[in-house]
Short mmCIF file of C-alpha atoms and ligand atoms in Angstrom, two decimals:
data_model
loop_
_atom_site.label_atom_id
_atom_site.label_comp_id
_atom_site.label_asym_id
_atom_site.label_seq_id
_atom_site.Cartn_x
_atom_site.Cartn_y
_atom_site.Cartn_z
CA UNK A 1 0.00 0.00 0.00
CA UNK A 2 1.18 3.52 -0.66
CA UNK A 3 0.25 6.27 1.83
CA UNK A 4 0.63 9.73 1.96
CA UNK A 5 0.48 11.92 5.16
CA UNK A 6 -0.54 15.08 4.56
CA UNK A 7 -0.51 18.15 6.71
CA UNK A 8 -0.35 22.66 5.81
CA UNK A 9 3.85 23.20 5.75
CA UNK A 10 5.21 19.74 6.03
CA UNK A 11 7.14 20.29 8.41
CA UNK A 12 5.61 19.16 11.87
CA UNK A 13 2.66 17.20 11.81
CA UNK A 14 2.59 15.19 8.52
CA UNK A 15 6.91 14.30 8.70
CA UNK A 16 6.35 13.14 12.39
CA UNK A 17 3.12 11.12 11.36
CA UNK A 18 5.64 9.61 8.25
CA UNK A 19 8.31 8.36 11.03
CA UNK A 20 5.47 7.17 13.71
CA UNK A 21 4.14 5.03 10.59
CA UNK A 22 6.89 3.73 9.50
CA UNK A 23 8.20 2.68 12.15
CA UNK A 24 5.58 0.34 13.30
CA UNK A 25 4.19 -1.01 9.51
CA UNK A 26 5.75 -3.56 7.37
CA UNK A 27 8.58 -2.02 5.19
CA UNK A 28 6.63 -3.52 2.24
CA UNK A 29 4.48 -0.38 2.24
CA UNK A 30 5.51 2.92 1.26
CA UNK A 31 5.04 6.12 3.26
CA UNK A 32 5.71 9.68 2.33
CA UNK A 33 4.25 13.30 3.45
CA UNK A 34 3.77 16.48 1.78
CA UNK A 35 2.12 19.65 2.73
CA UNK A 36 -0.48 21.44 0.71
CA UNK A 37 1.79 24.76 1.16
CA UNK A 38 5.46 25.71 0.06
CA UNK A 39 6.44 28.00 1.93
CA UNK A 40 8.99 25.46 3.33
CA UNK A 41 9.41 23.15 0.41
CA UNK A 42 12.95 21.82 0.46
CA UNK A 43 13.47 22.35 4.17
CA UNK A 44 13.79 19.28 6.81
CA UNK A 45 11.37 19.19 9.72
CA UNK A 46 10.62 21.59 12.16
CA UNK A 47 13.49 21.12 14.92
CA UNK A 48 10.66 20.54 17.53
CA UNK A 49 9.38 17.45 15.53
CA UNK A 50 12.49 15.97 14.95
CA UNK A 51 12.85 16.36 18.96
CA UNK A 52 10.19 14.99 19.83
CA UNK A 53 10.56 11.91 17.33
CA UNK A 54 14.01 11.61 18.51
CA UNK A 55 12.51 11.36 22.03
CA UNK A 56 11.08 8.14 21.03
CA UNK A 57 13.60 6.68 18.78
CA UNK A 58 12.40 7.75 15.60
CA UNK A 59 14.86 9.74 13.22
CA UNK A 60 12.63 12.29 10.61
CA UNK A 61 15.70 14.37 10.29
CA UNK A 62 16.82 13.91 7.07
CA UNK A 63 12.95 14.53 5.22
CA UNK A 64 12.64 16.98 3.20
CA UNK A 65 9.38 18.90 2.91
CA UNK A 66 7.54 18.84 -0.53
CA UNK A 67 4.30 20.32 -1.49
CA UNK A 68 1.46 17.96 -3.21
CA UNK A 69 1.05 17.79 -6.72
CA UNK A 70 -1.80 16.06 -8.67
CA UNK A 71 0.82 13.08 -9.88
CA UNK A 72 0.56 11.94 -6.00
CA UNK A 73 -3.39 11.40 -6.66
CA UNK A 74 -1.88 8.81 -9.20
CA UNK A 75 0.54 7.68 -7.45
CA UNK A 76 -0.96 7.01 -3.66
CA UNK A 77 -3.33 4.62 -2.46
CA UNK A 78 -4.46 6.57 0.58
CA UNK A 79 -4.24 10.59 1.20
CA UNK A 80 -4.02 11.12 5.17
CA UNK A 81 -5.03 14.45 6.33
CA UNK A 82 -4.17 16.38 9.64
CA UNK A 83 -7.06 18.22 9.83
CA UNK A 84 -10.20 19.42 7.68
CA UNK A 85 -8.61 22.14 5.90
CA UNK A 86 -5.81 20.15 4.60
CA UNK A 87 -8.69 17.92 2.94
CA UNK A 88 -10.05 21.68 1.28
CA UNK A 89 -6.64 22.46 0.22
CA UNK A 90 -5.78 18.95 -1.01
CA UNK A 91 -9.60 18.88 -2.94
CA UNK A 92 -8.16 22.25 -4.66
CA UNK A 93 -4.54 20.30 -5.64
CA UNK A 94 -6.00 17.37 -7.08
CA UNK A 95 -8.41 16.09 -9.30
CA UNK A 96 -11.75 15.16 -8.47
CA UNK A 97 -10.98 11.40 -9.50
CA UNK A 98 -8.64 11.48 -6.77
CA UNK A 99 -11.04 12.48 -3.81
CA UNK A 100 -11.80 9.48 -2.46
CA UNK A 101 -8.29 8.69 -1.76
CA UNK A 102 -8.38 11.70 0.83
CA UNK A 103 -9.31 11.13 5.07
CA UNK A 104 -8.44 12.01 8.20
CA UNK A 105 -4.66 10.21 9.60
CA UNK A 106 -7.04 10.40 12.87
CA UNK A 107 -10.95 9.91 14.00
CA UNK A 108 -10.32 13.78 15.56
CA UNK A 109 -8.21 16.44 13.50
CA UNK A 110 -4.71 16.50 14.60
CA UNK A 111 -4.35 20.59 15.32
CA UNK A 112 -1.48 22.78 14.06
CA UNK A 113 1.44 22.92 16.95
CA UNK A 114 3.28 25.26 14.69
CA UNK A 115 2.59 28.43 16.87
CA UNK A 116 2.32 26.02 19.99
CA UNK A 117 4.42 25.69 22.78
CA UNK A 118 6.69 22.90 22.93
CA UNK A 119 4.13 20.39 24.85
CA UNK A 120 2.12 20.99 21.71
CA UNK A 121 4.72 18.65 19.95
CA UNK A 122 4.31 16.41 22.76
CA UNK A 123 0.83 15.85 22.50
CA UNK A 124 0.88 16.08 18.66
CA UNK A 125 2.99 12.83 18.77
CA UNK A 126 0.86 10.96 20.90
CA UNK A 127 -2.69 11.72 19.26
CA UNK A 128 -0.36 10.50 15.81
CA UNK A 129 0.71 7.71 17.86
CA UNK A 130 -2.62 6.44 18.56
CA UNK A 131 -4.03 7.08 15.66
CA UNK A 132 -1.28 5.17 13.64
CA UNK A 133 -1.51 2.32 15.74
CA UNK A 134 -5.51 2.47 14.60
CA UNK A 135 -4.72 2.89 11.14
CA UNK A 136 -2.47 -0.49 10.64
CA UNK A 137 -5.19 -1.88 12.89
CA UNK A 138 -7.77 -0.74 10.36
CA UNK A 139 -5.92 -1.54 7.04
CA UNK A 140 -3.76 -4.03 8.46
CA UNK A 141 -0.57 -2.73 7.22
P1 4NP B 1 2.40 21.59 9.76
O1 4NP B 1 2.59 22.93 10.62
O2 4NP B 1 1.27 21.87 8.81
O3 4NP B 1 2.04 20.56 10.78
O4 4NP B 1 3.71 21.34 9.07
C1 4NP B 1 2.81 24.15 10.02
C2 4NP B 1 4.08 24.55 9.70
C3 4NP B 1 4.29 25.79 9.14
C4 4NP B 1 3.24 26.63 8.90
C5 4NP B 1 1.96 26.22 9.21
C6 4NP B 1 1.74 25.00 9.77
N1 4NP B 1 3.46 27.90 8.36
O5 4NP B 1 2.51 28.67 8.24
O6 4NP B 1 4.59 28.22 8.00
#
């Protein structure tokens, strides 16, 4: 299965949610994030995300953010979405043919911790956490 996590910059919620997955799903499947925004295309994570992976073993240092284009509609089984205006923005990227490929990563939205403070990270990892353990539950990846 390919999956795509999908968050607004790319660089905090949808690279950590790419390590947490990866980490605990068969390397068969492929994983990759993108953000519906470039303002920080080309960049690694946010320094808080990488901390807070790092916390718990998992390295998303060396990602590099990209912004998503209507070949990943193509190429991805699954679109996962941090919250419900990623899904707007992603509905604007790609083509109608693709929608269906686009949900939630998590049964709540996971919110922005960009202008957070740093237990914002904390908590962003375990609601991605939980919810990633649901998701191979769900799709048994
Ligand atoms: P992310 O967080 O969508 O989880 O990567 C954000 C990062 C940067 C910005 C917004 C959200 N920004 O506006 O630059």
């Amino acid at each position: 299965m390919k999956i795509l996590t999908l968050c607004l910059g790319n660089i905090c919620r949808s690279p950590a949610a790419e390590g947490i997955l990866k980490s605990i799903i068969s390397s068969d499947h492929f994983v990759d994030s993108v953000g519906t925004g470039d303002w920080h295309v080309g960049g690694h994570p946010d320094q808080r995300s990488i901390d807070v992976c790092k916390k718990y073993g998992i390295d998303i240092s060396q990602l590099i953010s990209r912004q998503l284009v209507e070949k990943d509609g193509e190429d991805f089984d699954l679109v996962l979405a941090m919250d419900k205006s990623n899904i707007d923005n992603a509905k604007k990227i790609l083509s109608t043919k693709y929608h269906h490929k686009i949900r939630l990563f998590a049964k709540h939205e996971i919110s922005d911790p960009y202008n957070s403070a740093l237990d914002g990270f904390e908590i962003m990892f375990e609601n991605l956490s939980y919810a990633a353990e649901k998701l191979k539950e769900e799709l048994e990846l």
